Coordinates of C-alpha atoms in Angstrom, one line a residue:
Chain A
M742 CA 0.0 0.0 0.0
I743 CA 2.8 2.4 1.0
S744 CA 4.5 1.9 -2.4
I745 CA 1.5 3.3 -4.2
V746 CA 1.7 6.5 -2.2
T747 CA 5.5 6.9 -2.7
E748 CA 5.2 6.3 -6.4
L749 CA 2.5 8.9 -6.7
I750 CA 4.7 11.4 -4.9
A751 CA 7.6 10.5 -7.1
L752 CA 5.4 10.8 -10.2
A753 CA 4.3 14.3 -9.2
A754 CA 7.9 15.4 -8.4
F755 CA 9.3 14.0 -11.6
T756 CA 6.6 15.6 -13.8
S757 CA 7.3 19.0 -12.2
A758 CA 11.0 18.4 -12.8
A759 CA 10.3 17.6 -16.4
V760 CA 8.2 20.8 -16.8
F761 CA 10.9 23.0 -15.2
G762 CA 13.7 21.2 -17.0
T763 CA 12.2 21.8 -20.4
A764 CA 11.3 25.4 -19.5
G765 CA 14.9 26.0 -18.3
I766 CA 16.6 24.4 -21.4
I767 CA 14.3 26.2 -23.8
G768 CA 15.0 29.5 -21.9
L769 CA 18.7 28.8 -22.1
Y770 CA 18.4 29.0 -25.9
R771 CA 15.7 31.6 -26.4
F772 CA 17.1 34.4 -24.3
P773 CA 19.4 36.9 -26.0
D774 CA 21.7 37.7 -23.1
P775 CA 23.8 35.9 -20.5
Y776 CA 21.8 37.5 -17.7
A777 CA 18.5 36.3 -19.0
R778 CA 20.0 32.9 -19.7
M779 CA 21.2 32.8 -16.1
Q780 CA 17.6 33.2 -14.9
A781 CA 16.4 30.4 -17.1
S782 CA 19.3 28.2 -16.1
S783 CA 18.9 28.7 -12.4
L784 CA 15.2 28.0 -12.9
C785 CA 16.2 24.7 -14.5
G786 CA 19.3 24.0 -12.5
T787 CA 17.8 24.4 -9.0
T788 CA 14.1 23.8 -9.2
A789 CA 14.1 20.8 -11.5
V790 CA 17.1 19.2 -9.7
F791 CA 15.5 19.8 -6.3
S792 CA 12.2 18.2 -7.4
V793 CA 14.2 15.2 -8.8
F794 CA 15.8 14.9 -5.3
L795 CA 12.3 15.0 -3.7
G796 CA 11.1 12.3 -6.1
S797 CA 14.1 10.1 -5.5
L798 CA 13.7 10.6 -1.8
A799 CA 10.2 9.2 -2.1
L800 CA 11.5 6.2 -3.9
A801 CA 14.6 5.7 -1.7
P802 CA 15.0 1.9 -1.0
S803 CA 16.7 2.2 2.4
W804 CA 17.3 4.6 5.2
A805 CA 21.0 5.0 4.4
V806 CA 20.1 6.3 0.9
A807 CA 17.4 8.5 2.3
T808 CA 19.6 10.3 4.8
R809 CA 22.3 10.9 2.2
L810 CA 19.7 12.3 -0.1
V811 CA 18.6 14.8 2.6
V812 CA 22.2 15.9 3.2
L813 CA 22.7 16.3 -0.5
M814 CA 19.5 18.3 -0.8
A815 CA 20.7 20.6 2.0
F816 CA 24.0 21.2 0.4
F817 CA 22.6 21.6 -3.0
L818 CA 20.3 24.4 -1.7
V819 CA 23.4 26.2 -0.6
S820 CA 25.7 25.6 -3.6
G821 CA 23.2 26.0 -6.4
P822 CA 22.0 29.5 -6.1
T823 CA 25.5 30.7 -4.8
G824 CA 26.9 29.3 -8.0
G825 CA 24.4 31.3 -10.0
H826 CA 25.4 34.4 -8.0
I827 CA 29.1 33.8 -8.7
V828 CA 28.4 33.5 -12.4
A829 CA 26.3 36.7 -12.4
R830 CA 29.2 38.6 -10.6
F831 CA 31.7 37.2 -13.2
A832 CA 29.5 38.4 -16.0
W833 CA 28.9 41.9 -14.4
N834 CA 32.6 42.4 -13.6
S835 CA 33.7 41.5 -17.1
G836 CA 31.6 44.3 -18.4
I837 CA 28.9 42.4 -20.2
D838 CA 26.0 44.9 -20.7
P839 CA 22.5 43.6 -19.9
W840 CA 20.3 43.3 -22.9
R841 CA 18.3 46.5 -22.1
P842 CA 20.7 49.2 -20.8
V843 CA 20.3 49.5 -17.1
S844 CA 18.5 52.6 -16.1
P845 CA 20.8 55.5 -14.9
V846 CA 19.4 55.1 -11.4
I847 CA 21.1 51.7 -11.0
R848 CA 24.3 52.4 -12.9
P849 CA 26.0 54.9 -10.6
A850 CA 25.6 52.4 -7.7
R851 CA 28.3 50.3 -9.3
R852 CA 30.9 53.0 -8.7
R853 CA 30.0 53.1 -5.0
F854 CA 30.9 49.5 -4.8
G855 CA 34.2 50.2 -6.6
G856 CA 33.0 48.3 -9.7
G857 CA 36.0 49.6 -11.6
K858 CA 36.0 50.9 -15.2
V859 CA 33.6 48.8 -17.3
E860 CA 34.8 48.4 -20.9
R861 CA 31.6 48.6 -23.0
A862 CA 30.9 45.5 -25.1
K863 CA 31.2 46.1 -28.8
D864 CA 27.5 46.0 -29.6
S865 CA 26.4 47.8 -26.5
P866 CA 23.3 49.9 -26.8
L867 CA 24.7 52.7 -24.6
P868 CA 26.2 55.5 -26.7
P869 CA 30.0 55.7 -26.1
E870 CA 30.1 59.0 -24.2
S871 CA 26.7 58.6 -22.6
G872 CA 28.0 59.7 -19.3
I873 CA 25.8 57.3 -17.6
D874 CA 28.6 55.0 -16.7
Chain B
M349 CA 6.0 1.6 -12.3
R350 CA 9.0 2.5 -10.2
Q351 CA 11.4 1.4 -12.9
I352 CA 9.6 3.2 -15.6
L353 CA 9.7 6.4 -13.6
L354 CA 13.4 6.2 -12.9
D355 CA 14.4 5.2 -16.5
G356 CA 12.2 7.9 -18.0
M357 CA 13.7 10.5 -15.8
Q358 CA 17.2 9.4 -16.6
W359 CA 16.7 9.7 -20.3
F360 CA 15.1 13.1 -19.8
L361 CA 18.1 14.3 -17.8
V362 CA 20.5 13.0 -20.5
A363 CA 18.5 15.1 -23.1
C364 CA 18.8 18.2 -20.8
A365 CA 22.6 17.5 -20.4
V366 CA 23.0 17.3 -24.2
G367 CA 21.2 20.7 -24.4
A368 CA 23.5 22.2 -21.8
V369 CA 26.6 20.8 -23.6
I370 CA 25.5 22.4 -26.9
R371 CA 25.1 25.7 -25.1
I372 CA 28.7 25.3 -23.7
L373 CA 30.0 24.8 -27.2
A374 CA 27.9 27.6 -28.8
G375 CA 27.9 30.2 -26.1
P376 CA 29.2 33.5 -27.5
S377 CA 30.8 34.8 -24.3
A378 CA 32.5 32.9 -21.4
A379 CA 29.6 33.9 -19.1
D380 CA 27.2 31.8 -21.1
R381 CA 29.6 28.9 -20.9
L382 CA 29.7 29.3 -17.1
V383 CA 25.9 29.4 -17.0
A384 CA 25.7 26.2 -19.0
L385 CA 28.4 24.6 -16.9
N386 CA 26.3 25.4 -13.8
V387 CA 23.2 23.9 -15.4
L388 CA 25.2 20.8 -16.5
S389 CA 26.5 20.1 -13.0
G390 CA 23.0 20.4 -11.6
I391 CA 21.6 18.0 -14.1
V392 CA 24.5 15.5 -13.6
L393 CA 23.8 15.8 -9.9
A394 CA 20.2 14.8 -10.4
F395 CA 21.2 12.0 -12.6
L396 CA 23.6 10.6 -10.0
A397 CA 20.9 10.8 -7.4
I398 CA 18.4 8.9 -9.5
R399 CA 21.0 6.3 -10.4
G400 CA 21.9 6.0 -6.7
V401 CA 18.3 5.3 -5.8
M402 CA 18.1 2.8 -8.6
E403 CA 21.2 0.9 -7.5
G404 CA 20.1 1.0 -3.9
Q405 CA 23.6 1.2 -2.3
A406 CA 24.5 4.2 -0.2
I407 CA 28.0 4.8 -1.7
Y408 CA 26.5 5.9 -4.9
L409 CA 25.2 9.0 -3.3
D410 CA 28.5 9.9 -1.8
V411 CA 29.7 10.5 -5.4
A412 CA 26.9 13.0 -5.8
L413 CA 27.8 14.9 -2.6
V414 CA 31.6 14.9 -3.4
Y415 CA 30.8 16.1 -7.0
D416 CA 28.5 18.9 -5.7
I417 CA 31.3 20.2 -3.4
F418 CA 34.1 20.1 -5.9
G419 CA 31.9 21.3 -8.8
F420 CA 31.1 24.4 -6.7
L421 CA 34.8 24.8 -5.9
G422 CA 35.9 24.6 -9.5
L423 CA 33.2 27.1 -10.5
L424 CA 34.3 29.4 -7.7
A425 CA 37.9 29.2 -8.9
I426 CA 37.0 30.0 -12.5
A427 CA 34.7 32.9 -11.7
R428 CA 36.9 34.3 -8.9
F429 CA 40.2 34.6 -10.7
L430 CA 39.4 35.2 -14.3
K431 CA 37.6 38.1 -16.1
E432 CA 36.4 38.5 -19.6
K433 CA 38.2 41.8 -19.9
A434 CA 41.7 40.3 -20.5
M435 CA 40.4 38.8 -23.7
G436 CA 37.8 41.4 -24.8
A437 CA 34.3 40.2 -25.0
G438 CA 35.6 36.9 -26.5
E439 CA 34.2 37.8 -29.9
D440 CA 37.4 37.1 -31.8
E441 CA 37.2 33.4 -31.6
Chain C
M403 CA 23.6 6.4 -21.9
I404 CA 27.3 5.7 -22.2
E405 CA 27.4 6.5 -25.9
V406 CA 25.7 9.9 -25.4
A407 CA 28.2 10.8 -22.7
L408 CA 31.1 9.6 -24.9
A409 CA 29.9 11.7 -27.8
C410 CA 29.6 14.8 -25.6
V411 CA 33.1 14.2 -24.2
L412 CA 34.5 13.9 -27.7
V413 CA 32.9 17.1 -28.9
L414 CA 34.0 19.0 -25.7
C415 CA 37.6 17.7 -26.1
L416 CA 37.7 18.8 -29.7
Y417 CA 36.5 22.2 -28.7
A418 CA 39.0 22.5 -25.9
L419 CA 41.8 21.7 -28.4
E420 CA 40.7 24.0 -31.2
G421 CA 39.5 27.0 -29.2
R422 CA 41.9 30.0 -29.0
D423 CA 40.6 31.3 -25.7
L424 CA 42.1 29.3 -22.9
L425 CA 39.3 30.2 -20.4
N426 CA 36.7 28.5 -22.7
G427 CA 39.1 25.5 -22.9
T428 CA 39.2 25.3 -19.2
I429 CA 35.4 25.3 -19.0
A430 CA 35.2 22.6 -21.7
L431 CA 37.7 20.5 -19.8
S432 CA 35.7 20.9 -16.6
G433 CA 32.7 19.6 -18.5
V434 CA 34.8 16.7 -19.8
S435 CA 35.9 15.7 -16.3
L436 CA 32.3 16.0 -15.2
L437 CA 31.0 13.6 -17.9
S438 CA 33.8 11.1 -17.4
A439 CA 33.0 11.0 -13.7
L440 CA 29.4 10.3 -14.8
M441 CA 30.6 7.5 -17.0
F442 CA 32.6 5.8 -14.2
Y443 CA 29.5 6.1 -12.1
V444 CA 27.2 4.5 -14.7
L445 CA 29.7 1.7 -15.2
K446 CA 29.3 0.8 -11.5
A447 CA 32.6 2.1 -10.2
P448 CA 31.6 4.7 -7.6
D449 CA 35.0 5.1 -5.9
V450 CA 36.7 5.8 -9.2
A451 CA 33.9 8.3 -9.9
I452 CA 34.5 10.0 -6.5
T453 CA 38.2 10.3 -7.3
E454 CA 37.6 11.6 -10.8
A455 CA 35.0 14.1 -9.6
A456 CA 37.3 15.4 -6.9
V457 CA 40.4 15.6 -9.2
G458 CA 38.7 16.6 -12.4
A459 CA 36.1 19.2 -11.3
G460 CA 38.0 20.5 -8.3
V461 CA 41.8 20.4 -8.5
S462 CA 42.6 20.4 -12.3
T463 CA 40.2 23.3 -13.0
V464 CA 41.9 25.3 -10.2
V465 CA 45.3 24.5 -11.6
F466 CA 44.3 25.5 -15.1
V467 CA 42.8 28.7 -13.9
W468 CA 46.0 29.4 -11.9
A469 CA 48.1 28.8 -15.0
I470 CA 45.9 31.1 -17.1
K471 CA 46.1 33.8 -14.4
S472 CA 49.9 33.9 -14.4
T473 CA 50.2 33.7 -18.2
Q474 CA 48.1 35.3 -20.8
R475 CA 44.8 34.0 -22.1
R476 CA 45.3 33.9 -25.8
D477 CA 46.6 30.7 -27.3
L478 CA 49.2 32.1 -29.9
T479 CA 49.7 28.8 -31.8

């Protein structure tokens, strides 16, 4: 009896993982800009993977496997989004402009954090001497 | 039913991994490649977890945990030390 | 399963060899070590997969990045 319930839970978790996975991978190709792709990839890379963990936790054959899965889920929740943040910081520091130019209100904030001189990407929408930067 | 679920999920994750590898190859700038690497390591992690549950032994999940830690470390090293600027926007490949 | 991983490893290795930008080569090699750890895992050798994951994704990527940091990033050959 118990196996029916766990399999239903796993089925729900795996279908949600499939939905988020396809959305993430499609977003990874459809978006024009590293930042937008980052949003799609973190959607796919954390949500889908976490629901896969939940589904496999439901199907775990023994307690040893289940406890390891819980530890893995805990650590993945820490390292997944942090990895996304690190990549975003890498992209921002290497002067890749967002697809839409960031409104002037946000731009000066970079200087306060000592963001350093940002070399404009070749096809950047901002005019060279826009003075925004 | 259980076996179908696990096998179907594995093949789906392999398809997502191939999608991420194609993005690694095609990505115009290094930032896209890092994004794709992040996705790829997440997908491989899920694949390891599913395979571990299918095998049933506990050591299989240690691989996933070790891989998660060192994948994060490698990504940290790449993003921490290197910048796009030294190479321009990577458009002269 | 194995054939797909092998095909991806082959393509990533070719890209790492041909690319001029060493950073992208490092990222490709990190992907290669990831997929080879996956293959060891699927072939039911978890301890080898642990070692490959630890060495490939962790140490060798850091060593490559360190080398790139002290030299320049463009492959002149």
